[in-house]
mmCIF file of C-alpha atoms in Angstrom:
data_model
loop_
_atom_site.group_PDB
_atom_site.id
_atom_site.type_symbol
_atom_site.label_atom_id
_atom_site.label_comp_id
_atom_site.label_asym_id
_atom_site.label_seq_id
_atom_site.Cartn_x
_atom_site.Cartn_y
_atom_site.Cartn_z
ATOM 1 C CA MET P 1 45.539 -41.610 28.317
ATOM 2 C CA LYS P 2 46.719 -43.227 25.159
ATOM 3 C CA ILE P 3 50.712 -42.571 24.529
ATOM 4 C CA PRO P 4 51.720 -42.087 21.269
ATOM 5 C CA GLU P 5 54.177 -44.208 20.149
ATOM 6 C CA LEU P 6 57.391 -41.991 19.050
ATOM 7 C CA LEU P 7 58.933 -43.527 15.862
ATOM 8 C CA ALA P 8 62.602 -42.156 14.763
ATOM 9 C CA PRO P 9 64.354 -42.105 11.376
ATOM 10 C CA ALA P 10 67.328 -44.756 11.348
ATOM 11 C CA GLY P 11 69.641 -43.887 7.619
ATOM 12 C CA ASN P 12 71.899 -46.661 9.075
ATOM 13 C CA LEU P 13 73.018 -49.564 11.735
ATOM 14 C CA GLU P 14 74.015 -46.127 14.550
ATOM 15 C CA LYS P 15 71.364 -43.931 14.321
ATOM 16 C CA LEU P 16 69.197 -46.693 14.444
ATOM 17 C CA LYS P 17 70.380 -47.616 17.981
ATOM 18 C CA MET P 18 71.274 -44.656 19.466
ATOM 19 C CA ALA P 19 67.483 -43.801 17.980
ATOM 20 C CA LEU P 20 66.221 -46.699 19.730
ATOM 21 C CA LEU P 21 68.373 -46.089 23.041
ATOM 22 C CA TYR P 22 67.209 -42.421 23.469
ATOM 23 C CA GLY P 23 64.015 -43.246 23.885
ATOM 24 C CA ALA P 24 62.298 -44.099 20.398
ATOM 25 C CA ASP P 25 59.313 -46.750 20.863
ATOM 26 C CA ALA P 26 60.230 -47.790 16.649
ATOM 27 C CA VAL P 27 61.956 -46.270 13.807
ATOM 28 C CA TYR P 28 62.071 -46.549 10.054
ATOM 29 C CA MET P 29 64.969 -47.250 7.807
ATOM 30 C CA GLY P 30 65.581 -48.749 4.180
ATOM 31 C CA GLY P 31 67.249 -51.164 2.615
ATOM 32 C CA LYS P 32 69.152 -50.720 -0.814
ATOM 33 C CA ALA P 33 66.289 -50.935 -2.883
ATOM 34 C CA PHE P 34 62.402 -49.881 -3.285
ATOM 35 C CA GLY P 35 62.908 -46.521 -0.283
ATOM 36 C CA LEU P 36 62.421 -43.259 -0.959
ATOM 37 C CA ARG P 37 65.831 -42.252 0.672
ATOM 38 C CA ALA P 38 68.578 -43.819 -1.520
ATOM 39 C CA PHE P 39 70.910 -41.001 -0.757
ATOM 40 C CA SER P 40 70.810 -41.942 3.169
ATOM 41 C CA ASP P 41 73.367 -45.117 3.817
ATOM 42 C CA ASN P 42 70.572 -47.142 4.043
ATOM 43 C CA PHE P 43 70.913 -50.660 5.217
ATOM 44 C CA GLU P 44 72.308 -54.507 3.545
ATOM 45 C CA GLU P 45 70.088 -57.168 4.184
ATOM 46 C CA HIS P 46 72.509 -58.557 6.904
ATOM 47 C CA GLU P 47 71.819 -54.778 8.419
ATOM 48 C CA LEU P 48 67.780 -55.064 8.086
ATOM 49 C CA LYS P 49 68.254 -58.215 10.239
ATOM 50 C CA GLN P 50 70.596 -57.035 12.727
ATOM 51 C CA GLY P 51 68.430 -53.629 13.318
ATOM 52 C CA ILE P 52 65.092 -55.797 13.416
ATOM 53 C CA ASP P 53 67.160 -57.531 16.167
ATOM 54 C CA PHE P 54 68.338 -55.423 18.291
ATOM 55 C CA ALA P 55 64.530 -53.488 17.799
ATOM 56 C CA HIS P 56 62.995 -56.250 19.589
ATOM 57 C CA SER P 57 65.915 -56.897 21.630
ATOM 58 C CA LEU P 58 64.939 -53.636 24.097
ATOM 59 C CA GLY P 59 61.005 -54.883 23.157
ATOM 60 C CA LYS P 60 61.091 -52.021 20.159
ATOM 61 C CA LYS P 61 59.414 -51.803 16.917
ATOM 62 C CA ALA P 62 60.467 -51.877 13.592
ATOM 63 C CA TYR P 63 59.467 -50.840 10.048
ATOM 64 C CA ILE P 64 60.572 -51.065 6.765
ATOM 65 C CA THR P 65 60.370 -48.871 4.080
ATOM 66 C CA ILE P 66 59.003 -49.808 0.382
ATOM 67 C CA ASN P 67 57.155 -46.291 -0.294
ATOM 68 C CA ILE P 68 59.098 -45.494 -4.156
ATOM 69 C CA PHE P 69 56.085 -45.449 -6.984
ATOM 70 C CA PRO P 70 57.671 -48.344 -9.015
ATOM 71 C CA HIS P 71 57.875 -48.317 -12.284
ATOM 72 C CA ASN P 72 57.619 -51.755 -14.207
ATOM 73 C CA ASP P 73 60.972 -52.719 -14.058
ATOM 74 C CA ASP P 74 61.407 -52.512 -10.156
ATOM 75 C CA LEU P 75 59.042 -55.004 -9.372
ATOM 76 C CA ALA P 76 60.504 -57.861 -10.825
ATOM 77 C CA ALA P 77 62.554 -58.392 -7.946
ATOM 78 C CA LEU P 78 60.163 -56.614 -5.347
ATOM 79 C CA PRO P 79 58.156 -59.755 -4.300
ATOM 80 C CA ASP P 80 61.589 -61.666 -2.829
ATOM 81 C CA TYR P 81 62.183 -59.336 -0.823
ATOM 82 C CA ILE P 82 59.298 -58.284 0.080
ATOM 83 C CA ARG P 83 59.569 -62.171 1.896
ATOM 84 C CA THR P 84 63.247 -61.184 2.432
ATOM 85 C CA VAL P 85 61.879 -58.564 5.137
ATOM 86 C CA ALA P 86 59.082 -60.140 6.093
ATOM 87 C CA ALA P 87 61.000 -63.776 7.057
ATOM 88 C CA MET P 88 63.654 -61.632 9.088
ATOM 89 C CA GLY P 89 60.544 -60.257 11.415
ATOM 90 C CA ALA P 90 59.987 -56.278 10.137
ATOM 91 C CA ASP P 91 56.739 -55.225 11.593
ATOM 92 C CA ALA P 92 55.502 -53.454 9.062
ATOM 93 C CA ILE P 93 56.411 -51.819 5.717
ATOM 94 C CA ILE P 94 55.831 -48.553 4.328
ATOM 95 C CA VAL P 95 54.790 -48.293 0.621
ATOM 96 C CA SER P 96 53.123 -45.819 -1.684
ATOM 97 C CA ASP P 97 51.454 -47.979 -4.838
ATOM 98 C CA LEU P 98 48.430 -50.001 -4.303
ATOM 99 C CA GLY P 99 51.033 -52.307 -6.625
ATOM 100 C CA VAL P 100 53.372 -52.808 -3.698
ATOM 101 C CA PHE P 101 50.346 -52.970 -1.624
ATOM 102 C CA ARG P 102 48.549 -55.810 -4.435
ATOM 103 C CA ILE P 103 52.096 -57.872 -4.263
ATOM 104 C CA ALA P 104 52.796 -57.917 -0.321
ATOM 105 C CA ARG P 105 49.429 -59.260 0.181
ATOM 106 C CA GLN P 106 50.126 -61.863 -1.995
ATOM 107 C CA VAL P 107 53.691 -62.754 -0.802
ATOM 108 C CA ALA P 108 53.022 -62.092 2.843
ATOM 109 C CA PRO P 109 50.192 -62.065 3.899
ATOM 110 C CA ALA P 110 50.408 -61.931 7.494
ATOM 111 C CA LEU P 111 53.198 -58.318 7.443
ATOM 112 C CA PRO P 112 51.728 -55.165 8.065
ATOM 113 C CA ILE P 113 51.259 -52.808 5.977
ATOM 114 C CA HIS P 114 51.633 -49.086 6.652
ATOM 115 C CA ILE P 115 50.322 -46.485 4.199
ATOM 116 C CA SER P 116 53.088 -43.646 3.565
ATOM 117 C CA THR P 117 52.651 -39.779 3.495
ATOM 118 C CA GLN P 118 53.226 -40.409 -0.259
ATOM 119 C CA ALA P 119 49.973 -41.781 -1.179
ATOM 120 C CA ASN P 120 48.524 -38.290 0.220
ATOM 121 C CA SER P 121 45.973 -39.662 2.319
ATOM 122 C CA THR P 122 43.609 -35.989 2.797
ATOM 123 C CA ASN P 123 40.116 -36.821 4.011
ATOM 124 C CA TRP P 124 39.045 -39.968 5.750
ATOM 125 C CA SER P 125 37.599 -41.480 3.225
ATOM 126 C CA THR P 126 40.451 -42.248 1.578
ATOM 127 C CA VAL P 127 41.785 -43.648 5.192
ATOM 128 C CA GLN P 128 38.837 -45.140 5.438
ATOM 129 C CA PHE P 129 39.497 -47.045 1.990
ATOM 130 C CA TRP P 130 43.063 -48.242 3.154
ATOM 131 C CA GLN P 131 41.535 -49.065 6.430
ATOM 132 C CA GLU P 132 39.413 -51.427 4.361
ATOM 133 C CA LEU P 133 41.948 -52.826 2.029
ATOM 134 C CA GLY P 134 43.853 -53.873 5.795
ATOM 135 C CA ALA P 135 46.136 -51.686 6.283
ATOM 136 C CA ALA P 136 47.114 -51.913 9.519
ATOM 137 C CA ARG P 137 48.076 -48.120 9.776
ATOM 138 C CA VAL P 138 48.175 -44.876 7.776
ATOM 139 C CA VAL P 139 50.466 -42.721 7.982
ATOM 140 C CA LEU P 140 48.669 -38.726 6.801
ATOM 141 C CA ALA P 141 49.536 -36.374 4.026
ATOM 142 C CA ARG P 142 51.524 -33.349 5.965
ATOM 143 C CA GLU P 143 48.792 -30.331 4.368
ATOM 144 C CA LEU P 144 46.446 -31.666 7.488
ATOM 145 C CA SER P 145 45.301 -29.106 9.509
ATOM 146 C CA LEU P 146 45.140 -30.736 13.179
ATOM 147 C CA ALA P 147 41.280 -29.891 12.817
ATOM 148 C CA ASP P 148 41.284 -32.197 9.615
ATOM 149 C CA ILE P 149 43.144 -35.006 11.852
ATOM 150 C CA ARG P 150 40.735 -35.122 14.804
ATOM 151 C CA LEU P 151 37.425 -35.394 12.062
ATOM 152 C CA ILE P 152 39.355 -38.829 10.758
ATOM 153 C CA ARG P 153 39.839 -40.245 13.868
ATOM 154 C CA GLU P 154 36.037 -39.785 14.400
ATOM 155 C CA LYS P 155 35.944 -41.543 11.097
ATOM 156 C CA VAL P 156 38.287 -44.458 10.974
ATOM 157 C CA ALA P 157 39.689 -47.359 13.408
ATOM 158 C CA VAL P 158 42.718 -48.238 11.232
ATOM 159 C CA GLU P 159 45.772 -46.625 13.099
ATOM 160 C CA LEU P 160 46.983 -42.460 11.969
ATOM 161 C CA GLU P 161 50.639 -41.395 12.150
ATOM 162 C CA ALA P 162 51.815 -37.945 10.931
ATOM 163 C CA PHE P 163 54.959 -36.183 11.001
ATOM 164 C CA VAL P 164 56.094 -33.564 14.095
ATOM 165 C CA HIS P 165 59.350 -32.849 13.487
ATOM 166 C CA GLY P 166 62.011 -32.681 10.327
ATOM 167 C CA ALA P 167 61.889 -30.978 7.088
ATOM 168 C CA MET P 168 59.120 -30.616 5.284
ATOM 169 C CA CYS P 169 58.268 -30.422 1.170
ATOM 170 C CA MET P 170 56.932 -27.854 -0.880
ATOM 171 C CA SER P 171 55.794 -30.391 -2.798
ATOM 172 C CA TYR P 172 52.670 -32.329 -2.288
ATOM 173 C CA SER P 173 53.202 -34.936 0.572
ATOM 174 C CA GLY P 174 56.675 -34.811 -1.335
ATOM 175 C CA ARG P 175 55.363 -36.013 -4.876
ATOM 176 C CA CYS P 176 57.636 -33.690 -6.945
ATOM 177 C CA LEU P 177 58.851 -33.469 -10.452
ATOM 178 C CA ILE P 178 61.420 -31.135 -10.476
ATOM 179 C CA SER P 179 64.126 -33.425 -9.748
ATOM 180 C CA ASN P 180 63.243 -35.401 -12.641
ATOM 181 C CA TYR P 181 63.080 -32.632 -14.723
ATOM 182 C CA LEU P 182 66.523 -30.305 -13.345
ATOM 183 C CA THR P 183 68.655 -33.904 -13.173
ATOM 184 C CA GLY P 184 67.328 -37.065 -14.164
ATOM 185 C CA ARG P 185 66.817 -38.375 -10.726
ATOM 186 C CA ASP P 186 63.887 -39.254 -9.595
ATOM 187 C CA ALA P 187 61.973 -38.426 -6.236
ATOM 188 C CA ASN P 188 59.624 -40.722 -6.830
ATOM 189 C CA ARG P 189 61.613 -43.481 -6.782
ATOM 190 C CA GLY P 190 64.021 -42.116 -3.670
ATOM 191 C CA GLN P 191 66.749 -40.494 -5.988
ATOM 192 C CA CYS P 192 65.366 -36.084 -5.165
ATOM 193 C CA ALA P 193 68.013 -34.044 -5.249
ATOM 194 C CA GLN P 194 66.785 -31.331 -3.560
ATOM 195 C CA PRO P 195 66.498 -28.458 -5.845
ATOM 196 C CA CYS P 196 64.044 -26.716 -3.492
ATOM 197 C CA ARG P 197 67.286 -26.055 -1.846
ATOM 198 C CA TRP P 198 69.010 -24.186 -4.718
ATOM 199 C CA LYS P 199 69.018 -20.777 -5.297
ATOM 200 C CA TYR P 200 67.204 -18.879 -8.344
ATOM 201 C CA HIS P 201 66.616 -16.157 -10.585
ATOM 202 C CA VAL P 202 64.912 -15.321 -13.332
ATOM 203 C CA MET P 203 66.057 -14.767 -16.926
ATOM 204 C CA GLU P 204 63.559 -12.366 -19.437
ATOM 205 C CA GLU P 205 63.771 -14.503 -22.746
ATOM 206 C CA SER P 206 64.698 -11.532 -25.037
ATOM 207 C CA ARG P 207 68.295 -11.539 -22.416
ATOM 208 C CA PRO P 208 69.558 -14.241 -22.206
ATOM 209 C CA GLY P 209 72.407 -14.533 -19.681
ATOM 210 C CA VAL P 210 70.938 -11.869 -17.893
ATOM 211 C CA TYR P 211 70.022 -13.615 -14.583
ATOM 212 C CA LEU P 212 67.001 -10.932 -12.829
ATOM 213 C CA PRO P 213 67.039 -11.527 -9.355
ATOM 214 C CA VAL P 214 63.277 -12.754 -8.141
ATOM 215 C CA VAL P 215 62.980 -10.293 -5.382
ATOM 216 C CA GLU P 216 65.413 -7.271 -5.044
ATOM 217 C CA ASP P 217 68.130 -9.394 -3.363
ATOM 218 C CA GLU P 218 71.675 -9.437 -5.494
ATOM 219 C CA ARG P 219 71.944 -12.912 -4.164
ATOM 220 C CA GLY P 220 68.850 -14.660 -5.942
ATOM 221 C CA THR P 221 65.764 -16.526 -3.908
ATOM 222 C CA TYR P 222 65.343 -19.676 -2.166
ATOM 223 C CA ILE P 223 61.637 -19.536 -3.650
ATOM 224 C CA PHE P 224 60.944 -23.236 -2.891
ATOM 225 C CA ASN P 225 62.854 -23.721 0.341
ATOM 226 C CA SER P 226 60.645 -24.483 3.201
ATOM 227 C CA LYS P 227 61.141 -24.412 7.411
ATOM 228 C CA ASP P 228 61.074 -27.206 9.560
ATOM 229 C CA LEU P 229 58.515 -28.583 10.967
ATOM 230 C CA CYS P 230 58.570 -28.688 15.399
ATOM 231 C CA LEU P 231 55.630 -28.995 17.230
ATOM 232 C CA ILE P 232 57.538 -29.619 20.647
ATOM 233 C CA THR P 233 54.990 -26.945 22.143
ATOM 234 C CA TYR P 234 52.350 -28.562 20.680
ATOM 235 C CA LEU P 235 52.239 -31.986 22.368
ATOM 236 C CA PRO P 236 48.946 -31.737 24.373
ATOM 237 C CA GLU P 237 47.088 -31.216 21.413
ATOM 238 C CA LEU P 238 48.502 -33.862 19.236
ATOM 239 C CA ILE P 239 48.138 -36.368 21.730
ATOM 240 C CA ASP P 240 44.409 -35.249 21.873
ATOM 241 C CA SER P 241 43.818 -35.635 18.664
ATOM 242 C CA GLY P 242 44.533 -39.374 18.493
ATOM 243 C CA LEU P 243 47.197 -39.568 16.459
ATOM 244 C CA ASP P 244 48.851 -43.421 17.567
ATOM 245 C CA SER P 245 52.754 -42.420 16.190
ATOM 246 C CA PHE P 246 54.741 -39.066 16.255
ATOM 247 C CA LYS P 247 57.215 -38.849 13.789
ATOM 248 C CA ILE P 248 60.121 -38.189 12.598
ATOM 249 C CA GLU P 249 62.293 -36.644 9.465
ATOM 250 C CA GLY P 250 65.154 -37.792 9.076
ATOM 251 C CA ARG P 251 67.233 -40.165 7.374
ATOM 252 C CA MET P 252 69.204 -38.330 6.490
ATOM 253 C CA LYS P 253 70.546 -35.921 9.235
ATOM 254 C CA SER P 254 73.735 -36.907 11.595
ATOM 255 C CA VAL P 255 73.666 -39.397 14.471
ATOM 256 C CA HIS P 256 73.225 -35.840 16.770
ATOM 257 C CA TYR P 257 70.638 -35.013 15.118
ATOM 258 C CA VAL P 258 68.775 -38.048 15.996
ATOM 259 C CA ALA P 259 69.761 -38.552 19.313
ATOM 260 C CA THR P 260 69.099 -35.379 20.282
ATOM 261 C CA VAL P 261 65.022 -35.021 18.739
ATOM 262 C CA ILE P 262 64.507 -38.300 19.983
ATOM 263 C CA LYS P 263 65.434 -37.144 24.009
ATOM 264 C CA VAL P 264 63.149 -33.979 23.489
ATOM 265 C CA TYR P 265 60.089 -35.422 22.606
ATOM 266 C CA ARG P 266 60.689 -38.806 24.864
ATOM 267 C CA GLU P 267 61.283 -36.307 28.077
ATOM 268 C CA ALA P 268 58.718 -34.320 26.773
ATOM 269 C CA ILE P 269 55.494 -37.111 26.010
ATOM 270 C CA ASP P 270 56.755 -38.862 29.274
ATOM 271 C CA ALA P 271 56.535 -35.305 31.262
ATOM 272 C CA TYR P 272 52.890 -35.354 30.456
ATOM 273 C CA VAL P 273 52.030 -38.463 30.572
ATOM 274 C CA SER P 274 53.095 -39.103 33.885
ATOM 275 C CA ALA P 275 51.734 -35.497 34.613
ATOM 276 C CA GLY P 276 47.918 -36.597 33.807
ATOM 277 C CA GLY P 277 47.714 -34.948 31.545
ATOM 278 C CA ALA P 278 49.069 -31.415 32.431
ATOM 279 C CA PHE P 279 51.473 -30.119 30.029
ATOM 280 C CA HIS P 280 54.518 -28.017 31.908
ATOM 281 C CA PHE P 281 56.317 -26.873 28.645
ATOM 282 C CA LYS P 282 59.920 -26.489 29.311
ATOM 283 C CA GLN P 283 62.040 -24.032 27.455
ATOM 284 C CA GLU P 284 65.027 -26.276 27.517
ATOM 285 C CA TRP P 285 63.423 -28.625 25.206
ATOM 286 C CA LEU P 286 62.966 -25.869 23.148
ATOM 287 C CA GLU P 287 66.770 -24.743 23.671
ATOM 288 C CA GLU P 288 68.056 -28.443 22.350
ATOM 289 C CA LEU P 289 66.616 -28.436 19.153
ATOM 290 C CA GLN P 290 67.786 -25.517 18.034
ATOM 291 C CA LYS P 291 72.453 -27.169 18.646
ATOM 292 C CA VAL P 292 71.531 -29.659 16.255
ATOM 293 C CA SER P 293 71.119 -29.118 11.992
ATOM 294 C CA HIS P 294 67.774 -27.372 11.037
ATOM 295 C CA ARG P 295 65.809 -24.656 9.456
ATOM 296 C CA GLU P 296 64.217 -22.311 11.050
ATOM 297 C CA TYR P 297 61.112 -23.855 13.307
ATOM 298 C CA THR P 298 57.251 -23.798 11.579
ATOM 299 C CA THR P 299 53.991 -25.469 12.708
ATOM 300 C CA GLY P 300 53.626 -26.441 8.890
ATOM 301 C CA PHE P 301 49.508 -26.783 8.237
ATOM 302 C CA TYR P 302 48.621 -27.693 11.603
ATOM 303 C CA PHE P 303 46.733 -24.939 12.619
ATOM 304 C CA ASN P 304 46.802 -22.666 9.453
ATOM 305 C CA LYS P 305 47.092 -22.490 5.944
ATOM 306 C CA THR P 306 51.045 -21.887 5.380
ATOM 307 C CA THR P 307 52.001 -18.331 4.434
ATOM 308 C CA GLU P 308 55.458 -16.966 3.003
ATOM 309 C CA GLN P 309 56.510 -16.808 6.787
ATOM 310 C CA ASP P 310 57.031 -21.057 6.650
ATOM 311 C CA GLN P 311 59.128 -19.952 3.752
ATOM 312 C CA ILE P 312 63.233 -18.653 3.850
ATOM 313 C CA TYR P 313 64.029 -16.878 1.038
ATOM 314 C CA THR P 314 67.240 -15.463 1.645
ATOM 315 C CA SER P 315 69.412 -18.605 2.321
ATOM 316 C CA SER P 316 69.706 -22.426 2.471
ATOM 317 C CA SER P 317 71.237 -22.990 4.876
ATOM 318 C CA TYR P 318 71.024 -24.446 8.405
ATOM 319 C CA LEU P 319 71.868 -23.535 11.658
ATOM 320 C CA GLN P 320 72.585 -25.053 14.999
ATOM 321 C CA THR P 321 74.357 -23.974 18.017
ATOM 322 C CA HIS P 322 76.804 -27.155 18.870
ATOM 323 C CA ASP P 323 79.071 -29.582 16.727
ATOM 324 C CA PHE P 324 78.926 -33.306 18.324
ATOM 325 C CA ILE P 325 82.283 -34.090 19.277
ATOM 326 C CA GLY P 326 82.811 -37.331 20.347
ATOM 327 C CA LEU P 327 81.021 -40.331 21.299
ATOM 328 C CA VAL P 328 81.363 -43.440 23.994
ATOM 329 C CA LYS P 329 82.149 -46.473 23.923
ATOM 330 C CA GLU P 330 82.709 -47.351 27.692
ATOM 331 C CA TYR P 331 83.136 -45.986 30.727
ATOM 332 C CA ASP P 332 85.579 -47.431 33.681
ATOM 333 C CA PRO P 333 83.935 -45.998 37.139
ATOM 334 C CA ALA P 334 87.102 -47.455 38.605
ATOM 335 C CA THR P 335 88.841 -44.649 37.148
ATOM 336 C CA GLY P 336 86.583 -42.261 36.151
ATOM 337 C CA ARG P 337 87.474 -42.335 32.810
ATOM 338 C CA ALA P 338 85.626 -42.673 29.463
ATOM 339 C CA VAL P 339 86.646 -44.218 26.180
ATOM 340 C CA VAL P 340 85.800 -41.217 23.560
ATOM 341 C CA GLU P 341 85.533 -42.432 19.219
ATOM 342 C CA GLN P 342 86.422 -38.361 18.074
ATOM 343 C CA ARG P 343 84.070 -37.052 15.704
ATOM 344 C CA ASN P 344 85.329 -33.760 15.835
ATOM 345 C CA ASN P 345 88.297 -32.330 16.277
ATOM 346 C CA MET P 346 88.862 -31.736 20.400
ATOM 347 C CA LYS P 347 91.548 -30.345 22.760
ATOM 348 C CA VAL P 348 91.526 -30.522 26.191
ATOM 349 C CA GLY P 349 91.017 -26.714 28.096
ATOM 350 C CA GLU P 350 87.716 -26.802 25.764
ATOM 351 C CA GLN P 351 84.243 -26.300 27.729
ATOM 352 C CA ILE P 352 81.806 -29.511 26.122
ATOM 353 C CA GLU P 353 78.039 -30.985 26.943
ATOM 354 C CA ILE P 354 77.860 -34.900 27.615
ATOM 355 C CA MET P 355 74.128 -36.115 26.574
ATOM 356 C CA GLN P 356 73.644 -39.465 27.225
ATOM 357 C CA PRO P 357 69.606 -41.431 26.931
ATOM 358 C CA GLY P 358 67.711 -41.680 30.335
ATOM 359 C CA ARG P 359 69.999 -38.863 32.057
ATOM 360 C CA GLU P 360 70.361 -35.758 32.051
ATOM 361 C CA ASN P 361 73.436 -32.946 30.099
ATOM 362 C CA PHE P 362 75.638 -31.860 31.998
ATOM 363 C CA VAL P 363 79.014 -29.458 31.239
ATOM 364 C CA GLN P 364 82.488 -29.709 31.837
ATOM 365 C CA THR P 365 86.176 -28.793 31.300
ATOM 366 C CA ILE P 366 88.174 -30.997 29.289
ATOM 367 C CA ARG P 367 91.070 -31.506 31.532
ATOM 368 C CA ALA P 368 92.930 -34.388 29.855
ATOM 369 C CA MET P 369 93.019 -37.099 27.285
ATOM 370 C CA PHE P 370 94.951 -40.355 26.239
ATOM 371 C CA ASP P 371 95.503 -42.125 23.304
ATOM 372 C CA ALA P 372 95.373 -45.151 22.677
ATOM 373 C CA GLU P 373 98.856 -46.139 24.132
ATOM 374 C CA GLY P 374 98.131 -44.506 27.081
ATOM 375 C CA HIS P 375 100.155 -41.082 26.198
ATOM 376 C CA ALA P 376 98.684 -37.864 27.121
ATOM 377 C CA ILE P 377 98.074 -35.489 24.679
ATOM 378 C CA ASP P 378 96.904 -31.887 23.881
ATOM 379 C CA VAL P 379 94.393 -32.665 20.925
ATOM 380 C CA ALA P 380 92.746 -35.527 19.251
ATOM 381 C CA PRO P 381 92.236 -34.800 15.246
ATOM 382 C CA HIS P 382 92.120 -37.461 13.918
ATOM 383 C CA PRO P 383 88.883 -38.712 13.029
ATOM 384 C CA GLN P 384 87.181 -41.379 14.683
ATOM 385 C CA GLN P 385 90.507 -41.210 16.782
ATOM 386 C CA ILE P 386 90.101 -43.715 20.278
ATOM 387 C CA ILE P 387 90.442 -41.773 23.563
ATOM 388 C CA THR P 388 90.359 -41.557 27.133
ATOM 389 C CA MET P 389 89.453 -38.881 28.988
ATOM 390 C CA PRO P 390 88.520 -38.704 32.841
ATOM 391 C CA VAL P 391 84.297 -37.896 33.159
ATOM 392 C CA ASP P 392 82.854 -35.328 36.280
ATOM 393 C CA LYS P 393 79.796 -37.947 36.185
ATOM 394 C CA PRO P 394 79.821 -41.456 35.449
ATOM 395 C CA VAL P 395 78.421 -41.639 31.838
ATOM 396 C CA VAL P 396 76.655 -44.951 29.805
ATOM 397 C CA PRO P 397 77.529 -45.926 26.338
ATOM 398 C CA TYR P 398 76.349 -43.912 23.105
ATOM 399 C CA ALA P 399 76.830 -40.956 25.482
ATOM 400 C CA MET P 400 77.218 -37.827 23.188
ATOM 401 C CA LEU P 401 80.439 -35.117 24.011
ATOM 402 C CA ARG P 402 79.467 -32.366 22.009
ATOM 403 C CA ARG P 403 80.617 -28.404 22.197
ATOM 404 C CA PRO P 404 79.592 -24.953 21.488
ATOM 405 C CA GLU P 405 80.033 -23.801 17.403
ATOM 406 C CA ALA P 406 82.791 -20.807 18.011
ATOM 407 C CA LYS P 407 81.717 -17.462 18.577
ATOM 408 C CA ARG P 408 79.026 -19.448 21.344
ATOM 409 C CA GLY P 409 79.120 -20.547 25.122
ATOM 410 C CA PHE P 410 77.256 -21.953 27.907
ATOM 411 C CA GLU P 411 74.348 -18.868 29.407
#
């Protein structure tokens, strides 16, 4: 059985470490230029090197995004940047543009190239073209069905990657001009303002200033706002399709999001493989995916063409059931105490959940907390405040503390 790679987004160095420790086989990340997530934290050059080295220390891989559609003035610095990335030991670069592909082949001929979903590869002939040019992998367009993917797999030998979880774009594989038109920010050069998530009304030409709702809703409507992709319940079909890599979207998402989503998909893939292909879906996996910030879920284009049921017309807000409140830095088995970096206000007496890589989650009550000087405190209100607290079970560094949102509790 071919086990697909689980590929995680890494918006910064902390997210990269969390993704790999929570079970990702590889990460994709961008530098300060040439990537399509200009408003993510992204990586300075020395951080790219640290990230690549950290991945390699775990026997895992790191891919660098160079997937903008460059204009002439973008090209001057590009050759040196590609040489630098190659010298750092990147396992591949992800590109969308033929010109970038050409330059990469010239200046770093040994560096593997993955073709971004932005290149809109929707058929086997296109994928075969990239294969013949020497691409190592093609990230398929999000508009493909599972049947499309199976046919492409039969026709080509190159590695295939596809998105299985995360935000969807209302434009064709992300190629959008609305942001550029409305704000001057070019989505195809990494500066998308996400106008697809804005609220819209209609204005009739002869009545300027009179805003009419697009549907019968006084708040307006979010006519471009797609639900988020989630395919956790369809892992057998995805694995059987022959995909080489399952990609999670979210370089601008939180540490909590990255760790939780990766842990769920890791557990599900491993459960399928260890059972010899017999897949017993656990409802708790879907419950975990409800805990992080997300929109309502959809299966996208995988099983049918999308309809109005795959859009959200009433709101662009996110859903989540839990808040991330702390990150474990150290654990002392002699005292049973954990050193925790606060990420959200937390108080003695609150019931929390502790999630950690490779182990089961557990619920406990915060019985006590102590500040950096060892004084007992009832509340930790300061951002990134360092506290110690007793925990009911041993924990590891990068374990996460989270609590149900207000008015929610554990079943």
